[in-house]
XYZ file of C-alpha atoms in Angstrom:
334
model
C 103.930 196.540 119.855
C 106.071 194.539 122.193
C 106.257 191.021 122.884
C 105.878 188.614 125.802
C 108.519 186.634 126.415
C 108.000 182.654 126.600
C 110.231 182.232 129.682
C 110.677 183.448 133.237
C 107.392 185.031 135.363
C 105.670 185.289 131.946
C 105.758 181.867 131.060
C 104.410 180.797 134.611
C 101.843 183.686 134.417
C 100.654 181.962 130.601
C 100.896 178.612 132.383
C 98.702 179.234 135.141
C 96.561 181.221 132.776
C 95.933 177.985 130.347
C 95.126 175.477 133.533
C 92.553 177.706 134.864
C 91.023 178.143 131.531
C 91.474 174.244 131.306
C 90.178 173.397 134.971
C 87.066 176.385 134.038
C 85.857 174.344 131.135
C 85.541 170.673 132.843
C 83.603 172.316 135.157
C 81.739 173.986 132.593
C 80.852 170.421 130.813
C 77.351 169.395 130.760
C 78.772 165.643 130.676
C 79.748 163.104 132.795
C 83.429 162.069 133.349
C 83.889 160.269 130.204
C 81.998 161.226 128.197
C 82.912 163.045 124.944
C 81.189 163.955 121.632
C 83.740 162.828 119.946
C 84.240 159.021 121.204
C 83.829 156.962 118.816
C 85.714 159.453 115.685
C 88.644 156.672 115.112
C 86.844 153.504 116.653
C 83.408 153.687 114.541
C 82.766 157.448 112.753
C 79.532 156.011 111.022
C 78.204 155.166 114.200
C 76.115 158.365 114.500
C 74.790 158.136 111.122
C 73.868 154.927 110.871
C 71.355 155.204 114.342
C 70.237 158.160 112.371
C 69.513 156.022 109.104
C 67.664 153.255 110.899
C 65.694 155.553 112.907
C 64.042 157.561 110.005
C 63.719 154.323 109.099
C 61.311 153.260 111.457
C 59.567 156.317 111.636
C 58.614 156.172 108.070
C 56.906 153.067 109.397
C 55.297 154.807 112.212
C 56.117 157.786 113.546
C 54.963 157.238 116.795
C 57.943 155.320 117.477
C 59.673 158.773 118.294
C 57.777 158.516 121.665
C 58.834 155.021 122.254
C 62.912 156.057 122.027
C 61.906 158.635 124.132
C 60.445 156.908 127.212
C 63.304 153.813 126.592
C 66.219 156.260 127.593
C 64.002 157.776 130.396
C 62.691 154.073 131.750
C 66.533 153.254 131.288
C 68.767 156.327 132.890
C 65.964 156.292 135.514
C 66.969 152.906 136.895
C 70.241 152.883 137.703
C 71.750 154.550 135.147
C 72.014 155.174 131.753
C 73.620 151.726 131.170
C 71.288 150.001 128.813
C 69.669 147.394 131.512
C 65.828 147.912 130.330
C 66.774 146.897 126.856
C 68.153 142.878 128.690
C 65.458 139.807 128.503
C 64.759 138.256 131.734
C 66.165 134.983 132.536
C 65.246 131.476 134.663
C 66.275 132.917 137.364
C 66.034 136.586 137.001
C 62.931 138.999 136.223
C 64.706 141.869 134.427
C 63.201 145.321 134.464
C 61.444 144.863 131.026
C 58.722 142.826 133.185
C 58.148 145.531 136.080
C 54.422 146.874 135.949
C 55.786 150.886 135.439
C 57.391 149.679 132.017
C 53.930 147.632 130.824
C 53.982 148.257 127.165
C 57.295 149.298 126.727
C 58.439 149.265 122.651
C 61.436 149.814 120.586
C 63.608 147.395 122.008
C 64.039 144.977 119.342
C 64.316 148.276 117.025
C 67.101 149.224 119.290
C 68.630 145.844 118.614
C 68.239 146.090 115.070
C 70.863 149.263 114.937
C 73.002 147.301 117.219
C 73.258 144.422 114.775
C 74.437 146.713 112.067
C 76.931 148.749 114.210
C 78.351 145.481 115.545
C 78.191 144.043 111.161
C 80.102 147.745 110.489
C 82.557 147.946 113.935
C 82.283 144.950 116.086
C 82.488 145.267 119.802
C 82.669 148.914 119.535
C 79.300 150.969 119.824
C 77.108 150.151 123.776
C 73.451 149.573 123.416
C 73.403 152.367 125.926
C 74.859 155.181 123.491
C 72.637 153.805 120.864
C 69.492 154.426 122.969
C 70.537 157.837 123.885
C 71.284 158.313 119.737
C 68.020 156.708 119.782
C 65.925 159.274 121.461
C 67.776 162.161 120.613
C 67.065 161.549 116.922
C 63.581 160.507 116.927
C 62.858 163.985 118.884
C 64.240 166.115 116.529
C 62.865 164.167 113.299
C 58.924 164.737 114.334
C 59.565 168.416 115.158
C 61.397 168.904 118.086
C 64.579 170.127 119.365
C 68.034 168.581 118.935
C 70.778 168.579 121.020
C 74.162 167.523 121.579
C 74.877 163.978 122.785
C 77.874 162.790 124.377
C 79.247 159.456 124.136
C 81.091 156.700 125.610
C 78.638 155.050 127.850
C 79.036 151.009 128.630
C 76.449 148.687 129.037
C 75.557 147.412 132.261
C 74.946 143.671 133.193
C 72.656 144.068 136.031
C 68.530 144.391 135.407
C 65.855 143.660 137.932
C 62.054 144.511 138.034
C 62.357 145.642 141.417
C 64.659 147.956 140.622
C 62.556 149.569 137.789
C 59.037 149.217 140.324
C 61.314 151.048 143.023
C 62.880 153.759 140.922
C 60.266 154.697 138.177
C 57.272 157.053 138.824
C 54.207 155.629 138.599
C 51.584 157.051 136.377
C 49.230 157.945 139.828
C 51.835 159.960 142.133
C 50.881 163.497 142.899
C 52.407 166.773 142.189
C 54.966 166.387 145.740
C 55.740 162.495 144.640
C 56.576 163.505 141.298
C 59.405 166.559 142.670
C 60.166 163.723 145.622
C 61.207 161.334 142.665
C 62.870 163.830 140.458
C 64.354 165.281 143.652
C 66.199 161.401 144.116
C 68.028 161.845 140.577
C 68.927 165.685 141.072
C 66.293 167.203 139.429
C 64.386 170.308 140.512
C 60.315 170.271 139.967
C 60.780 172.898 136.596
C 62.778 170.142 134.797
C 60.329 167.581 136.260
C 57.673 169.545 134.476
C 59.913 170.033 131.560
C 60.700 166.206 131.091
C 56.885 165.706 131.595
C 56.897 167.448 127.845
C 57.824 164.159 126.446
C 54.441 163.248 126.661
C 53.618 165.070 123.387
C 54.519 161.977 121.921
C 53.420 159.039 122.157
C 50.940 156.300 122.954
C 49.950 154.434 126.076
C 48.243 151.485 126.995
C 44.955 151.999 129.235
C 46.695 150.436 132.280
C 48.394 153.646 133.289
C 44.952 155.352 132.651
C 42.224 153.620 134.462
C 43.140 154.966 137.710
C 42.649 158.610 136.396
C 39.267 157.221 135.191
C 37.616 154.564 137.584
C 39.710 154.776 140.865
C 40.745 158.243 141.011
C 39.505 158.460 145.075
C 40.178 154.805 145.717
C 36.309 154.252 145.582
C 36.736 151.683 141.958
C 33.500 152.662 140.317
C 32.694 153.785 136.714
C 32.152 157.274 138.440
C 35.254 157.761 139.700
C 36.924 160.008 137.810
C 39.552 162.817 138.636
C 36.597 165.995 138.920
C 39.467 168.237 137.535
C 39.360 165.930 133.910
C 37.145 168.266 131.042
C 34.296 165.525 131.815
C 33.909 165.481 127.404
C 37.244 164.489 127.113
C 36.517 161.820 130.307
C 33.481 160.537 128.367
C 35.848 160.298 125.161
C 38.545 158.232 127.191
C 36.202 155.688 128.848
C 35.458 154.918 125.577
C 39.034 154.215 124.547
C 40.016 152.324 127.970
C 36.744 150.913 129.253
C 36.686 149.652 132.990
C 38.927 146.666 133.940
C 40.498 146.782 130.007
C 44.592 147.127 130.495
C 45.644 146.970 126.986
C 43.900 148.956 124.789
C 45.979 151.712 123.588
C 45.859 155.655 122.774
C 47.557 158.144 121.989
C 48.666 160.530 124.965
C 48.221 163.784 123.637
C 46.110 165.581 120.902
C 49.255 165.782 118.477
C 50.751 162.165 119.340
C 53.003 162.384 116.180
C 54.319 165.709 116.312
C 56.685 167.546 118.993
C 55.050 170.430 120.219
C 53.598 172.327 123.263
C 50.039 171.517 123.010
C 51.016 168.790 125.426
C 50.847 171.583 127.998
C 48.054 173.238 126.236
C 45.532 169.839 126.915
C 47.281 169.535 130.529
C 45.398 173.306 131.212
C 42.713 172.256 129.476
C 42.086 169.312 132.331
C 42.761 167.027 129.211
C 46.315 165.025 130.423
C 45.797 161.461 129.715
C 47.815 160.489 133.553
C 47.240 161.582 136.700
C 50.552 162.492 136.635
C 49.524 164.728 134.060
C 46.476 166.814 135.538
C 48.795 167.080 138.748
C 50.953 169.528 137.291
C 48.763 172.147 137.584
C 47.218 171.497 141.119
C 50.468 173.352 142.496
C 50.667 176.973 141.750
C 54.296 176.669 141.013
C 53.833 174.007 138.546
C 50.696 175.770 137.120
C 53.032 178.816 136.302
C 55.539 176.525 134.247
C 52.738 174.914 132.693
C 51.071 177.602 131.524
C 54.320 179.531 130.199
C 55.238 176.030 128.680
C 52.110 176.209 126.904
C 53.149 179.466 124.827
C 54.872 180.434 121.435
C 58.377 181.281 121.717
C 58.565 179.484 125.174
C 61.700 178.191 126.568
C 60.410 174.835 126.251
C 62.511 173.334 123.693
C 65.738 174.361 124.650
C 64.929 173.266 128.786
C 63.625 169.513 127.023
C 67.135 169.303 125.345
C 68.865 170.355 128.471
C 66.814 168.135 130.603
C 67.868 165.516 128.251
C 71.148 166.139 128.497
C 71.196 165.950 131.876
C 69.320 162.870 131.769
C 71.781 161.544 129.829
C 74.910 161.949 132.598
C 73.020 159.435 135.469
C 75.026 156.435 136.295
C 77.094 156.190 133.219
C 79.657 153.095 133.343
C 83.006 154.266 131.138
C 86.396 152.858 130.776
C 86.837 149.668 131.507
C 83.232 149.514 133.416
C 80.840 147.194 131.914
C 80.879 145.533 128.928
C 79.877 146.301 125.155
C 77.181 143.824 124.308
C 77.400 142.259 121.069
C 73.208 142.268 121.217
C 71.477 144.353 123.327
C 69.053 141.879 124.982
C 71.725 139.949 126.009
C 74.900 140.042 127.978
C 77.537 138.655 126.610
């Protein structure tokens, strides 16, 4: 069989060949410019493995932690960026997005900060509080039975933090089906992967704040019979027990197998058993009734969409390069 030859038209023909295979794949990438699974290989290669070790860690603890990491790296990429700010304390001067009403109970951050303080022991100034979030969540998914994905790295931490910005940016637990896509919509997300990302609420616990409106104000009226007529009026009864009227802080769990990853999430939402109104609205659209329902299924795609959703997730605002800073403790900037 004859050979090319390396020079003349061939070698311009290979050439061009190799940069549109090149220029193909970065548009291919599911990351942002940046980003790379490979970015800390020479800087800190135990980085990875050591989230992992302290995150089985404090899941042996309590498991339900898995839905705290979760909802950090949502409450975080949500609000300008994936950049660490909801992990920063508030100051004299500034009320930092930890203190916003939509993140009212929020957990994991000093757990977050306990990683951080062995990364920075192990490689100092290296590892951003914002890659060890996304480790973070990634991690804790896959350890209580769901799907694992990829993560990309490389992310710096931001300096900036405001409750205003996390009040202005975050959905709160009472918007309907069209304010949910209309917020999802703002971060380039279509109303499937809003439903898909909803998943995430297989895990987890809540405080009754987000849940008295769904029980006592559902119509605006405030009364003790207020209650979305669409909620299975048992699993109402059962709730009001849980959160009774005016009490903001007891907590539950928000769905019927808080500890596991799994798609009876979707199976409680049909069931007119979802703990938000944010919930019970998926299903008051036909559209997001369909997903729902096929969600809700064995051998759904809903495991591999969550992953991709995260993924995606994962890409909003990023800082890289010289952007930012690397904190040497997550709840503070340096």
């Amino acid at each position: 069989m004859a050979t090319a030859s390396a020079n003349g038209p061939n070698a311009l023909l290979v050439s061009v060949v190799l940069l549109a295979t090149v220029c193909a794949c970065s548009a291919l990438s599911p990351y942002a410019a940046g980003l790379s699974e490979d970015f800390y290989h020479k800087s800190c290669p135990q980085a990875a493995s050591i989230v992992d070790a302290y995150v089985t860690k404090f899941l042996k603890k309590d498991r339900n932690f898995a839905g705290a990491f979760n909802r950090l790296q949502f409450h975080d990429c949500w609000v300008g960026g994936c950049d660490g700010s909801v992990l920063l304390n508030s100051t004299e001067t500034n009320q930092a997005e930890r203190e916003a009403h939509v993140n009212f109970g929020l957990r994991g951050v000093a757990e977050i900060d306990e990683i951080k303080a062995a990364l920075e022991h192990l490689c100092p100034g290296v590892v951003s509080c914002a890659d060890i979030l996304i480790l973070a969540a990634r991690d804790a998914t896959a350890k209580v039975g769901g799907p694992t994905w990829t993560v990309a790295l490389g992310r710096r931490d931001g300096v900036n933090s405001t409750a205003l910005m996390a009040d202005t940016n975050l959905p709160f637990p009472v918007l309907n089906f069209s304010g949910l896509v209309a917020n999802f919509a703002a971060k380039g997300f279509g109303a499937r992967e809003m439903i898909t990302l909803s998943g995430a609420h297989t895990i987890g616990r809540s405080h009754c704040n987000g849940i008295l409106p769904h029980l006592y104000n559902f119509t605006g009226r405030d009364d003790a019979t207020d209650t979305d007529p669409a909620m299975n009026k048992n699993f109402a009864v059962f709730l009001k027990k849980l959160c009774p009227e005016g009490n903001r802080t007891n907590t539950i769990f928000i769905d019927s197998t808080a500890n596991t990853f799994d798609r009876a999430y979707y199976k409680n939402v049909l069931q007119g058993k979802g703990i938000f109104i944010t919930d019970s609205t998926l299903i008051t659209n036909p559209v997001g009734k369909k997903v729902v329902t096929t969600f809700s299924k064995p051998r759904s795609s809903f495991f591999t969409e969550f992953a991709a959703g995260m993924v995606k997730m994962g890409n909003l605002g990023v800082l890289t390069g010289t952007e930012g800073e690397i904190r040497k403790t997550c709840q503070f900037v340096n």
